[in-house]
Amino acid sequence: MQTFSGLVSVLIVFVWLGGNQVSPLRPICDLRVLEHFIREAQDSEVIMRGCRGGCGAMKSYFVPLTSVDFAFWEHIDVHEQAVEVQTGLSLLVQALSTAMKAVSNSRLASALDNNISNIHSLSQILHSLDLQQARSTVLPDDSAPASTQSQEVSSLPELLQVQSSFLRGKVRLLLSAAPACQRQNS
Amino acid sequence: YHGIFSLPLAFGGYHLAQLLQDETEHIKCFVEGKDLTCFWEERNNLHHQYTFTYSYENKNKMACAVSSLLASNKTIFFCKLPKTPFFTTLDVQVLRDGRMLYTRSLNAENFLFLDPPRNLTVMSSGKEGQLNVSWLPPPLKYMDDSMIYEVRYAVEGSNMGKVEVVKVSTMLVLLGLQSDTRYKVWVRVKPDGVAYKGYWSAWTEPVFGVTPPSDVDPLIVLLVLFIGLILCLLSLTVILSHHKFLLKKLWPDIPTPEHKFPGLFTVYKGDFKEWMSQNNGSMWGRSVHVYTEELPSLLEVLSEVSRTSHDTSQREEEEEKESESSDSGLTDRWRDPPHAHWLMEQLRALQENPESRCQSSLLQSHDTYVTLNQGDNEQQVDDVFEETLPLQTLFTTTGTSSLSTSHSDLGSLQQSSGSGRLSSQSSFEYPNHTWAPKGPGYAYMAVADSGVSMDYRPMSSSRIAELGRHRMYTNDYKNEICPHKWPLSGQYIKSGSESCTGPVW
């Protein structure tokens, strides 16, 4: 659903353009957007499972850590959470881009491309929540990722599973706990 | 504290055990609260040392303390992870005596077993057949908006229940229920499957609710019945008062001619012959009346012609033909031989004395003719035929005969050919084919009715009645052909008449 994420991107851009640049953006708090992205990430996993012969992408990737210890997570500051999430998202984009170039199956390649644009949209959503994370972390850069916050996987199915777990876990927890959205929900 | 396993046959534990019966894996796991619990079953007779290890995210393996639970013929070993990591793949292993027995990889967030919803309440909404059901979700952070509920309801005492699925919302309005009935309601919860997955929770304890009684007010029912009763009585009254009329409309009488034949059915029991013999004279007269009433297309009777002015040597045949005004097809023939003979004589005399003819000879009343049998005067047949002398002019009480010589077409004989065709106005046609002259020399005068335009005069009827009694028609009728009074168009009138004064009685 590339169009959906594209629409979200356009929406965000318009919101950003329409409003005053100095004033904060209107936060996007609807978790259904994230749920949509999660479902699309799971679709990629399904396509991957149906792929005989690995579909040509057998490389190792650096991916973020996805595990969440609720007790530990609740004690982390929101901003730290945001930084962690943003870093993880950029790592995922890097890995997915590398994988997409190597994949031979066109259906899988388009699914991966979809996931990449979804992650870009997520970055924009996080930005709208005004969590004071670094802005220039969307695009992948060549600096080595922090090893304490990443792990290495050796296959594309694992990469996709990491993506799915990351979105369902840390990203979702951050979005649901964002202060900007808490004010609306209460 | 072993969680649900602390009470082996507790409701929750039993329910979970039922749920996990379909699990094909040896190691069965569920998350209760925030902790993952994995268990496996073994036969009792063996004594082994079991160890449980788990690892995730390339970390080192960690051990978990194994507990056991004795059941009837088996032992349940379980382990609860102290700090369960979510959203990552866990690799768990069971080792028996140091050797790997079972292994499994799973994500903890996919095996949630939630507590049942709390504070289930069922209330009447006030509307008929509806109940308001509301509850609270289990106390779990971050999962409030990713839960799905199932509401089950059934009539108290019945085993047939219906299920409604509710997403996210913690209330539901049950619709389509029976009025004034006691219902049992249960609720259970499960993760919606997007961020979290898991098993259905146990059902809550049933809560009862009573639907409100029917809206129909007994007073309204009574009023409706009362009004219905009044309407029924009203319609009955109307029907009874007009029952004769209605009966006639619905069950019309078969018309009988009984009233025309008095005594035929009552006295003579339908014996027409008898009746005829008894009522002969009066019937004849009566029939005249009948004819005069129903068939107004009667002839005008001839007016009397003075005996002194004419010879009476002709014989005549008088024919009356009535054109039909209806499809009765009745033709009445008037035969009056003594008078006919005398009439013919008069006619002959008149023809021989053209100057004695009356200018105005035509019938003022419409187109009645009397046909006369021709005498010896052959050459005058056509002439006379064309002239169509009216009868009235043949006979006058005064001296002069007033036979008209006008050639006006008096109209045609309306043939009762059975076609039943009416002409609203007289159409003048010469019925040559039917009026073949039977004898020479006498005027044929077709006596006919013009059709619909009956101008039957009561006077004439009396005259005819008298004629029927073999009496002379003594009408001093003197007709004139008055073209302007002639109703027909396109007729050929050869009228020499100047004085149009109309009939003079």
XYZ file of C-alpha atoms in Angstrom:
691
model
C 0.000 0.000 0.000
C 2.500 2.464 -1.171
C -0.212 4.959 -1.912
C -1.392 4.915 1.686
C 1.976 5.768 3.106
C 2.415 8.273 0.335
C -0.823 9.896 1.319
C 0.263 10.008 4.909
C 3.478 11.641 3.831
C 1.593 14.207 1.805
C -0.697 14.812 4.746
C 2.212 15.387 7.023
C 3.842 17.723 4.533
C 0.674 19.751 4.178
C 0.241 19.933 7.897
C 3.782 21.088 8.147
C 3.386 23.638 5.358
C -0.008 24.867 6.424
C 0.945 25.589 9.929
C 3.511 27.951 11.141
C 6.938 26.399 11.083
C 7.765 27.729 14.479
C 4.710 26.322 16.127
C 4.672 22.618 16.785
C 3.054 20.280 14.362
C -0.220 18.729 15.134
C 0.580 15.335 16.550
C -0.556 12.254 14.753
C -1.783 10.047 17.501
C -3.949 7.556 15.731
C -2.368 4.179 16.245
C -4.259 2.733 13.337
C -1.632 4.155 11.025
C 1.041 2.172 12.837
C -1.152 -0.880 12.841
C -1.431 -0.566 9.113
C 2.337 -0.509 8.810
C 2.619 -3.496 11.122
C 0.249 -5.485 8.954
C 2.250 -4.643 5.872
C 5.439 -5.738 7.569
C 3.751 -9.040 8.399
C 2.683 -9.336 4.763
C 6.351 -9.182 3.777
C 7.039 -12.020 6.180
C 4.309 -14.073 4.593
C 5.704 -13.469 1.135
C 9.129 -14.386 2.405
C 7.854 -17.681 3.793
C 6.432 -18.551 0.445
C 9.732 -17.850 -1.195
C 11.563 -21.030 -2.116
C 15.260 -20.762 -2.376
C 15.552 -17.631 -0.317
C 14.732 -15.364 -3.231
C 18.356 -14.448 -3.542
C 18.860 -12.358 -0.436
C 21.243 -14.172 1.862
C 23.263 -11.505 3.525
C 23.843 -10.308 7.032
C 22.261 -7.148 8.204
C 22.596 -4.931 11.178
C 19.266 -4.492 12.797
C 18.079 -2.848 16.009
C 17.337 -4.658 19.184
C 13.679 -5.293 19.544
C 13.239 -6.840 22.940
C 11.173 -4.935 25.425
C 11.282 -5.430 29.104
C 8.218 -3.645 30.329
C 9.632 -2.975 33.708
C 12.769 -1.552 32.219
C 11.004 0.272 29.435
C 8.715 2.147 31.756
C 11.664 3.600 33.540
C 13.280 4.979 30.440
C 12.674 8.575 29.633
C 10.424 9.279 26.667
C 13.082 11.130 24.839
C 15.528 8.337 25.227
C 12.892 6.041 23.941
C 12.419 8.297 20.990
C 16.115 8.316 20.211
C 16.271 4.594 20.431
C 13.297 4.203 18.164
C 14.567 6.643 15.625
C 17.961 4.974 15.485
C 16.359 1.641 15.070
C 14.170 2.867 12.255
C 17.130 4.207 10.347
C 18.947 0.924 10.771
C 15.955 -0.906 9.399
C 15.750 1.346 6.391
C 19.385 0.668 5.649
C 19.001 -3.037 5.911
C 15.816 -3.161 3.888
C 17.318 -1.091 1.109
C 20.283 -3.416 0.867
C 17.993 -6.416 0.822
C 15.724 -4.974 -1.819
C 18.569 -4.551 -4.254
C 19.546 -8.165 -3.896
C 16.076 -9.700 -4.047
C 15.151 -11.402 -7.289
C 11.431 -11.877 -6.626
C 9.585 -8.809 -7.840
C 6.664 -9.242 -5.467
C 8.959 -9.365 -2.479
C 10.918 -6.424 -3.782
C 7.824 -4.271 -4.033
C 6.776 -5.326 -0.522
C 10.148 -4.314 0.801
C 9.907 -1.012 -0.967
C 6.563 -0.514 0.695
C 8.048 -1.217 4.094
C 10.773 1.319 3.494
C 8.325 4.080 2.691
C 6.266 3.099 5.730
C 9.271 3.572 7.947
C 9.848 6.988 6.432
C 6.273 7.885 7.294
C 6.809 6.641 10.822
C 9.728 8.957 11.172
C 7.527 11.834 10.169
C 4.895 10.789 12.670
C 7.491 10.678 15.396
C 8.605 14.093 14.346
C 5.075 15.362 14.701
C 5.039 14.137 18.272
C 7.759 16.592 19.046
C 9.924 14.233 20.963
C 13.065 16.283 20.373
C 14.859 13.622 18.564
C 17.446 14.392 15.963
C 15.858 15.284 12.644
C 18.464 14.031 10.344
C 18.261 10.465 11.428
C 15.736 9.457 8.806
C 18.135 8.985 6.008
C 20.672 6.298 6.440
C 24.167 7.498 6.930
C 27.404 5.678 6.651
C 28.351 5.976 10.300
C 28.589 2.729 12.097
C 25.531 1.946 14.138
C 25.878 1.725 17.869
C 26.609 -1.877 18.667
C 24.868 -1.772 21.985
C 21.666 -1.082 20.254
C 21.928 -3.355 17.306
C 22.297 -6.939 16.475
C 23.249 -8.889 13.430
C 21.005 -11.190 11.568
C 22.131 -13.489 8.812
C 19.075 -13.807 6.607
C 16.271 -11.833 5.167
C 13.499 -13.711 7.032
C 15.171 -12.768 10.265
C 15.456 -9.191 9.112
C 11.740 -9.091 8.382
C 10.907 -10.611 11.703
C 13.041 -7.984 13.410
C 11.229 -5.271 11.520
C 7.879 -6.652 12.582
C 8.898 -7.022 16.211
C 10.386 -3.563 16.312
C 7.247 -1.932 15.007
C 4.958 -3.873 17.284
C 7.111 -3.308 20.301
C 9.180 -0.233 20.796
C 7.646 1.946 18.155
C 4.149 1.230 19.298
C 4.936 1.680 22.954
C 6.521 4.995 22.206
C 3.596 6.221 20.160
C 1.017 5.111 22.683
C 2.954 6.696 25.526
C 3.808 9.946 23.754
C 2.888 12.906 25.944
C 1.379 14.789 23.047
C -1.121 12.009 22.567
C -1.737 11.441 26.248
C -3.299 14.876 26.547
C -5.768 14.019 23.852
C -6.676 10.634 25.230
C -7.282 11.707 28.802
C 3.033 -18.686 43.705
C 2.493 -20.419 40.434
C -0.149 -18.236 38.974
C -3.036 -20.128 37.572
C -1.338 -23.374 38.277
C -1.609 -22.743 41.966
C -5.143 -23.985 41.721
C -4.975 -26.944 39.409
C -8.653 -27.293 38.892
C -9.490 -23.641 39.139
C -11.648 -22.144 36.520
C -8.901 -20.272 34.764
C -6.442 -23.120 34.802
C -8.944 -25.602 33.560
C -9.936 -23.270 30.816
C -6.397 -22.746 29.729
C -5.689 -26.421 29.757
C -8.660 -26.899 27.468
C -7.398 -24.188 25.153
C -3.943 -25.625 24.933
C -5.132 -29.079 24.069
C -4.893 -28.233 20.380
C -1.336 -27.054 20.721
C 0.881 -29.395 18.808
C 4.092 -28.252 20.354
C 5.392 -30.110 23.309
C 6.222 -26.959 25.107
C 3.099 -24.964 25.659
C 3.475 -21.359 26.602
C 1.275 -18.486 27.568
C 1.744 -15.067 28.969
C -0.142 -14.255 32.080
C 0.204 -10.651 32.982
C 3.681 -9.764 31.842
C 5.310 -13.097 32.434
C 5.697 -16.014 30.137
C 4.895 -19.438 31.507
C 5.821 -22.583 29.628
C 4.795 -26.087 30.626
C 4.964 -29.622 29.390
C 3.457 -32.921 30.433
C 5.174 -36.119 31.385
C 4.083 -39.511 32.569
C 4.294 -40.121 36.198
C 6.275 -43.202 36.414
C 9.526 -41.663 35.390
C 11.837 -39.635 37.539
C 14.004 -37.281 35.624
C 15.797 -34.031 36.064
C 14.362 -31.365 33.889
C 15.985 -28.061 33.097
C 14.539 -25.217 31.156
C 16.662 -22.696 29.278
C 15.877 -19.774 27.095
C 17.769 -17.202 25.078
C 17.044 -14.264 22.804
C 18.854 -11.768 20.682
C 22.069 -13.729 20.570
C 22.441 -13.535 24.250
C 23.569 -16.315 26.492
C 21.164 -18.943 27.602
C 19.414 -18.387 30.814
C 17.865 -20.935 33.067
C 14.442 -21.003 34.572
C 13.321 -22.809 37.678
C 11.135 -25.785 36.904
C 8.159 -26.589 39.062
C 5.879 -29.548 38.844
C 2.234 -30.202 39.394
C 0.812 -33.627 39.918
C -2.339 -34.558 38.057
C -4.206 -37.871 37.898
C -1.869 -39.821 35.679
C 0.604 -37.235 34.587
C 2.880 -34.556 35.864
C 2.902 -31.001 34.611
C 6.267 -29.245 34.620
C 6.266 -25.561 34.153
C 8.545 -22.618 34.306
C 7.801 -18.943 34.548
C 10.349 -16.582 33.103
C 11.201 -13.853 35.584
C 11.694 -11.081 33.121
C 10.069 -11.983 29.884
C 11.332 -10.049 26.895
C 8.657 -9.145 24.438
C 8.884 -8.413 20.760
C 11.818 -10.648 20.250
C 12.260 -14.268 19.389
C 12.747 -16.513 22.358
C 14.467 -19.859 21.996
C 13.353 -22.178 24.763
C 14.634 -25.635 25.477
C 13.740 -28.418 27.833
C 16.550 -30.670 28.902
C 15.998 -33.989 30.516
C 18.928 -35.115 32.452
C 21.146 -32.726 30.525
C 19.962 -33.831 27.137
C 17.722 -31.769 24.974
C 14.194 -33.004 24.998
C 12.072 -30.248 23.497
C 12.859 -26.941 21.834
C 10.803 -24.109 20.561
C 11.128 -20.537 19.185
C 8.418 -18.096 19.941
C 7.619 -14.452 20.476
C 6.130 -13.839 23.852
C 3.686 -11.154 22.697
C 1.862 -13.758 20.603
C 0.692 -15.906 23.473
C -1.202 -13.590 25.711
C -3.758 -15.101 27.989
C -5.644 -12.218 29.461
C -7.746 -12.061 32.529
C -11.455 -11.870 31.882
C -13.090 -8.441 31.757
C -14.149 -6.863 34.982
C -17.230 -5.208 36.329
C -19.669 -6.620 33.846
C -23.006 -4.828 34.138
C -26.257 -5.414 32.294
C -28.874 -2.728 32.388
C -32.160 -2.036 30.713
C -31.954 0.805 28.253
C -35.638 1.599 28.534
C -36.378 0.630 24.965
C -38.190 -2.518 24.117
C -36.031 -5.565 23.439
C -32.746 -3.882 24.306
C -30.158 -4.288 26.988
C -27.080 -2.199 27.710
C -24.003 -4.249 28.496
C -20.776 -2.673 29.699
C -17.555 -3.891 31.307
C -13.994 -2.927 32.059
C -10.906 -4.334 30.317
C -8.353 -6.310 32.258
C -5.790 -4.093 33.855
C -2.999 -4.180 31.331
C -0.996 -1.266 30.190
C -0.573 -0.417 26.581
C -3.152 -2.923 25.495
C -6.404 -1.138 26.064
C -6.857 -0.291 22.455
C -5.788 -3.609 21.075
C -8.350 -5.871 22.617
C -11.322 -7.599 21.144
C -14.306 -8.803 23.141
C -16.954 -11.427 22.767
C -20.334 -11.059 24.432
C -22.490 -14.112 24.873
C -26.128 -13.855 25.902
C -28.956 -16.296 26.329
C -32.386 -16.462 27.842
C -32.183 -17.679 31.390
C -32.512 -21.411 31.446
C -31.921 -21.814 27.745
C -28.782 -23.314 26.302
C -28.952 -21.485 23.028
C -26.837 -18.390 23.207
C -25.784 -15.779 20.734
C -22.402 -14.179 20.452
C -21.495 -10.652 19.527
C -17.959 -9.509 18.810
C -16.955 -6.073 19.980
C -13.740 -4.380 18.966
C -11.993 -1.993 21.313
C -15.198 -0.633 22.803
C -16.150 -1.838 26.253
C -19.889 -1.588 25.896
C -22.574 -3.071 23.729
C -26.303 -2.669 23.173
C -28.062 -5.941 22.648
C -30.888 -5.644 20.160
C -33.739 -7.814 19.108
C -34.379 -9.350 22.477
C -37.649 -10.681 23.790
C -39.632 -8.342 25.944
C -39.915 -8.876 29.630
C -37.380 -11.710 29.652
C -34.480 -12.461 31.935
C -31.176 -12.799 30.095
C -27.768 -14.124 31.061
C -24.713 -12.332 29.717
C -21.030 -13.330 29.603
C -17.984 -11.527 28.234
C -14.467 -12.575 27.359
C -11.456 -10.865 25.845
C -8.571 -11.565 23.504
C -5.816 -9.477 21.923
C -6.818 -8.187 18.526
C -3.896 -9.787 16.731
C -2.103 -6.732 15.363
C 0.423 -5.855 17.984
C -0.463 -8.656 20.380
C -1.853 -12.104 19.840
C -3.155 -14.681 22.206
C -5.922 -16.925 23.480
C -9.458 -16.150 24.505
C -9.775 -15.353 28.133
C -12.113 -17.200 30.429
C -15.774 -16.136 30.457
C -16.823 -13.782 33.154
C -19.331 -14.832 35.727
C -22.806 -14.487 34.186
C -24.719 -11.350 34.902
C -28.486 -11.186 34.623
C -30.601 -8.526 33.046
C -34.305 -8.182 32.408
C -35.655 -6.618 29.238
C -38.393 -4.075 29.627
C -41.958 -5.156 28.988
C -43.742 -4.413 25.769
C -44.441 -0.857 24.904
C -48.018 -1.540 24.143
C -50.086 0.163 26.713
C -53.158 -1.832 27.739
C -55.165 1.358 27.621
C -54.278 1.858 23.996
C -55.249 -1.723 23.240
C -58.608 -1.188 24.895
C -59.214 2.034 23.013
C -58.364 0.417 19.715
C -60.737 -2.440 20.422
C -63.466 -0.067 21.454
C -63.138 2.036 18.336
C -63.105 -1.088 16.226
C -66.296 -2.220 17.868
C -67.989 1.075 17.208
C -66.940 0.990 13.577
C -68.323 -2.498 13.230
C -71.652 -1.478 14.706
C -71.797 1.535 12.438
C -71.145 -0.474 9.339
C -73.716 -3.032 10.416
C -76.303 -0.321 10.851
C -75.572 1.090 7.431
C -75.776 -2.315 5.839
C -79.034 -3.155 7.554
C -80.687 0.113 6.664
C -79.749 -0.209 3.050
C -79.953 -3.908 2.856
C -82.594 -3.865 0.228
C -80.537 -1.652 -2.002
C -77.419 -3.641 -1.390
C -79.251 -6.842 -1.976
C -80.488 -5.561 -5.264
C -76.997 -4.620 -6.248
C -75.437 -7.857 -5.182
C -78.267 -10.192 -5.937
C -80.296 -8.569 -8.642
C -83.741 -9.808 -9.441
C -84.182 -11.677 -12.585
C -86.612 -9.630 -14.563
C -89.847 -11.355 -15.389
C -92.574 -10.226 -17.661
C -95.111 -11.121 -15.049
C -96.396 -7.647 -14.600
C -97.287 -7.420 -18.199
C -99.358 -10.538 -18.026
C -101.574 -10.110 -15.049
C -102.822 -13.301 -13.689
C -100.852 -15.450 -16.068
C -98.676 -16.948 -13.423
C -100.838 -16.469 -10.426
C -104.196 -17.577 -11.694
C -103.474 -19.677 -14.695
C -100.211 -21.144 -13.485
C -98.407 -20.193 -16.603
C -100.910 -21.667 -18.962
C -100.693 -19.132 -21.664
C -103.446 -20.562 -23.791
C -105.942 -20.392 -21.038
C -104.901 -16.948 -20.167
C -105.131 -15.823 -23.715
C -108.612 -17.111 -24.095
C -109.718 -15.346 -21.012
C -108.133 -12.063 -21.732
C -108.301 -11.830 -25.425
C -109.954 -8.514 -25.998
C -108.289 -6.683 -23.268
C -104.971 -8.050 -24.271
C -105.400 -6.755 -27.709
C -106.198 -3.374 -26.478
C -103.520 -3.573 -23.977
C -101.022 -4.645 -26.493
C -101.899 -1.597 -28.416
C -100.983 0.391 -25.468
C -97.859 -1.641 -25.189
C -96.986 -0.933 -28.700
C -97.829 2.618 -28.423
C -95.733 2.943 -25.331
C -92.756 0.893 -26.330
C -92.799 1.340 -30.008
C -93.631 4.867 -30.578
C -92.889 4.529 -34.184
C -96.460 4.100 -35.096
C -98.161 5.192 -38.109
C -100.239 8.121 -38.402
C -103.659 7.090 -39.202
C -105.219 8.325 -42.284
C -107.423 11.204 -42.084
C -110.876 10.775 -43.351
C -111.703 11.731 -46.807
C -115.106 12.861 -47.690
C -117.082 10.203 -49.440
C -118.888 12.637 -51.612
C -115.926 13.835 -53.576
C -114.450 10.624 -54.637
C -115.277 7.400 -56.066
C -114.709 4.506 -53.929
C -113.805 1.855 -56.240
C -110.435 1.022 -55.298
C -109.408 -1.572 -53.120
C -106.548 -0.992 -51.083
C -104.248 -2.671 -48.967
C -103.041 -0.884 -46.147
C -99.877 -1.699 -44.682
C -98.359 -0.278 -41.763
C -94.947 -0.884 -41.116
C -93.308 0.291 -38.139
C -89.737 0.969 -38.281
C -87.967 -0.234 -35.377
C -86.829 1.987 -32.780
C -85.350 -0.894 -31.005
C -84.378 -4.383 -31.819
C -87.719 -5.762 -31.000
C -88.399 -6.476 -34.596
C -92.010 -5.955 -34.073
C -94.008 -5.334 -37.110
C -97.521 -4.632 -36.823
C -99.796 -4.993 -39.686
C -102.945 -3.242 -39.838
C -105.444 -4.785 -41.971
C -108.643 -3.153 -42.286
C -110.124 -4.482 -45.433
C -113.339 -2.571 -45.479
C -111.590 0.668 -44.984
C -108.757 -0.250 -47.194
C -111.032 -0.653 -50.075
C -112.571 2.626 -49.419
C -109.244 4.252 -49.064
C -108.019 3.047 -52.356
C -111.022 4.523 -53.966
C -110.239 7.791 -52.418
C -106.722 7.662 -53.589
C -107.707 7.020 -57.098
C -110.045 9.866 -57.016
C -107.426 12.138 -55.741
C -104.947 11.181 -58.373
C -107.401 11.884 -61.034
C -107.995 15.239 -59.632
C -104.629 16.668 -59.107
C -105.909 20.135 -58.525
C -107.801 18.969 -55.603
C -104.730 18.036 -53.900
C -103.713 19.839 -50.973
C -100.610 21.758 -51.155
C -99.508 20.775 -47.903
C -99.780 17.169 -47.830
C -96.903 15.846 -46.055
C -97.044 14.589 -42.657
C -96.004 17.023 -40.166
C -95.174 14.314 -37.835
C -92.284 12.521 -39.076
C -92.405 10.282 -41.922
C -95.273 8.038 -41.301
C -96.544 6.398 -44.328
C -99.230 4.034 -45.260
C -98.580 1.824 -48.135
C -101.402 1.230 -50.406
C -101.747 -1.495 -52.759
C -101.647 -0.300 -56.282
C -104.705 -0.459 -58.333
C -104.741 -0.578 -62.133
C -102.884 2.511 -62.713
C -99.502 1.209 -63.606
C -97.996 4.240 -65.133
C -98.592 6.154 -62.054
C -96.745 3.827 -59.893
C -93.451 5.569 -60.051
C -95.054 8.853 -60.025
C -97.067 8.132 -57.063
C -94.235 6.394 -55.446
C -92.143 9.382 -55.766
C -94.837 11.523 -54.534
C -95.326 9.447 -51.488
C -98.547 10.887 -50.602
C -99.200 11.151 -46.975
C -102.119 9.376 -45.698
C -103.451 12.215 -43.830
C -104.174 14.058 -46.912
C -106.282 11.326 -48.301
C -108.972 11.739 -45.868
C -110.410 14.910 -44.753
C -113.601 15.592 -43.080
C -114.081 18.628 -45.118
C -115.061 18.557 -48.680
C -111.927 19.078 -50.491
C -109.466 16.413 -50.622
C -106.122 17.427 -49.763
C -103.834 15.122 -51.367
C -100.546 16.613 -51.738
C -98.699 16.558 -54.945
C -95.518 17.540 -53.439
C -92.709 15.485 -54.324
C -91.022 15.777 -51.156
C -89.350 12.812 -50.084
C -91.040 11.843 -47.076
C -88.502 9.589 -45.990
C -87.743 6.072 -46.296
C -89.149 3.103 -44.842
C -87.007 2.026 -42.162
C -86.456 -1.500 -42.967
C -86.603 -3.792 -40.153
C -84.159 -5.878 -41.860
C -82.935 -7.127 -38.668
C -79.837 -5.133 -38.798
C -81.042 -3.208 -35.849
C -79.573 -0.095 -37.138
C -81.113 3.120 -36.084
C -80.966 6.259 -37.980
C -81.267 9.271 -35.904
C -82.799 11.051 -38.727
C -84.760 9.799 -41.538
C -82.723 8.780 -44.394
C -84.531 8.986 -47.563
C -84.025 6.013 -49.575
C -86.389 4.401 -51.868
C -86.808 0.914 -50.811
C -87.394 -0.136 -54.262
C -86.631 -3.680 -53.668
C -89.198 -4.087 -51.047
C -91.871 -1.995 -52.368
C -92.568 -3.557 -55.632
C -95.865 -2.316 -56.721
C -98.370 -4.925 -56.482
C -100.820 -3.292 -58.673
C -101.009 -0.445 -61.055
C -101.868 3.018 -60.553
C -102.025 3.660 -56.917
C -99.906 5.654 -54.841
C -97.567 3.844 -52.722
C -97.099 5.503 -49.598
C -94.572 4.017 -47.451
C -95.596 4.421 -43.992
C -92.671 4.241 -41.861
C -91.137 5.704 -38.978
C -88.171 7.855 -39.281
C -86.357 6.103 -36.598
C -85.247 7.663 -33.437
C -86.976 10.888 -33.900
C -90.344 9.876 -32.798
C -92.743 12.559 -32.482
C -95.502 10.450 -31.435
C -98.512 12.373 -30.518
C -100.873 11.185 -27.943
C -103.650 12.209 -30.113
C -102.655 9.789 -32.728
C -102.512 6.995 -30.316
C -106.077 7.474 -29.416
C -106.917 7.528 -33.009
C -105.170 4.359 -33.653
C -106.828 2.812 -30.752
C -110.078 3.751 -32.247
C -108.965 2.402 -35.496
C -108.212 -0.793 -33.808
C -111.761 -0.881 -32.828
C -112.776 -0.622 -36.413
C -113.725 2.869 -36.202
C -113.085 5.530 -38.632
C -110.282 7.785 -38.013
C -111.864 11.080 -37.936
C -108.877 13.230 -37.485
C -109.296 16.330 -39.384
C -105.631 16.425 -39.989
C -104.356 18.487 -42.696
C -100.695 18.313 -43.236
C -98.475 20.566 -45.040
C -95.094 20.045 -46.308
C -93.041 22.563 -44.559
C -89.552 22.405 -45.792
C -88.181 24.485 -43.077
C -89.572 22.129 -40.592
C -88.195 19.181 -42.273
C -85.410 17.952 -40.103
C -83.510 16.083 -42.658
C -80.657 17.328 -44.605
C -79.938 16.664 -48.121
C -83.361 15.613 -48.916
C -85.010 16.233 -52.052
C -88.054 18.274 -51.615
C -90.266 19.180 -54.355
C -92.678 21.129 -52.588
C -95.013 23.324 -54.259
C -96.442 24.379 -51.138
C -96.456 27.981 -50.297
C -98.578 27.926 -47.369
C -96.903 26.181 -44.590
C -99.023 26.371 -41.681
C -98.485 23.064 -40.203
C -101.010 20.563 -39.271
C -104.388 21.679 -38.498
C -106.319 19.566 -36.222
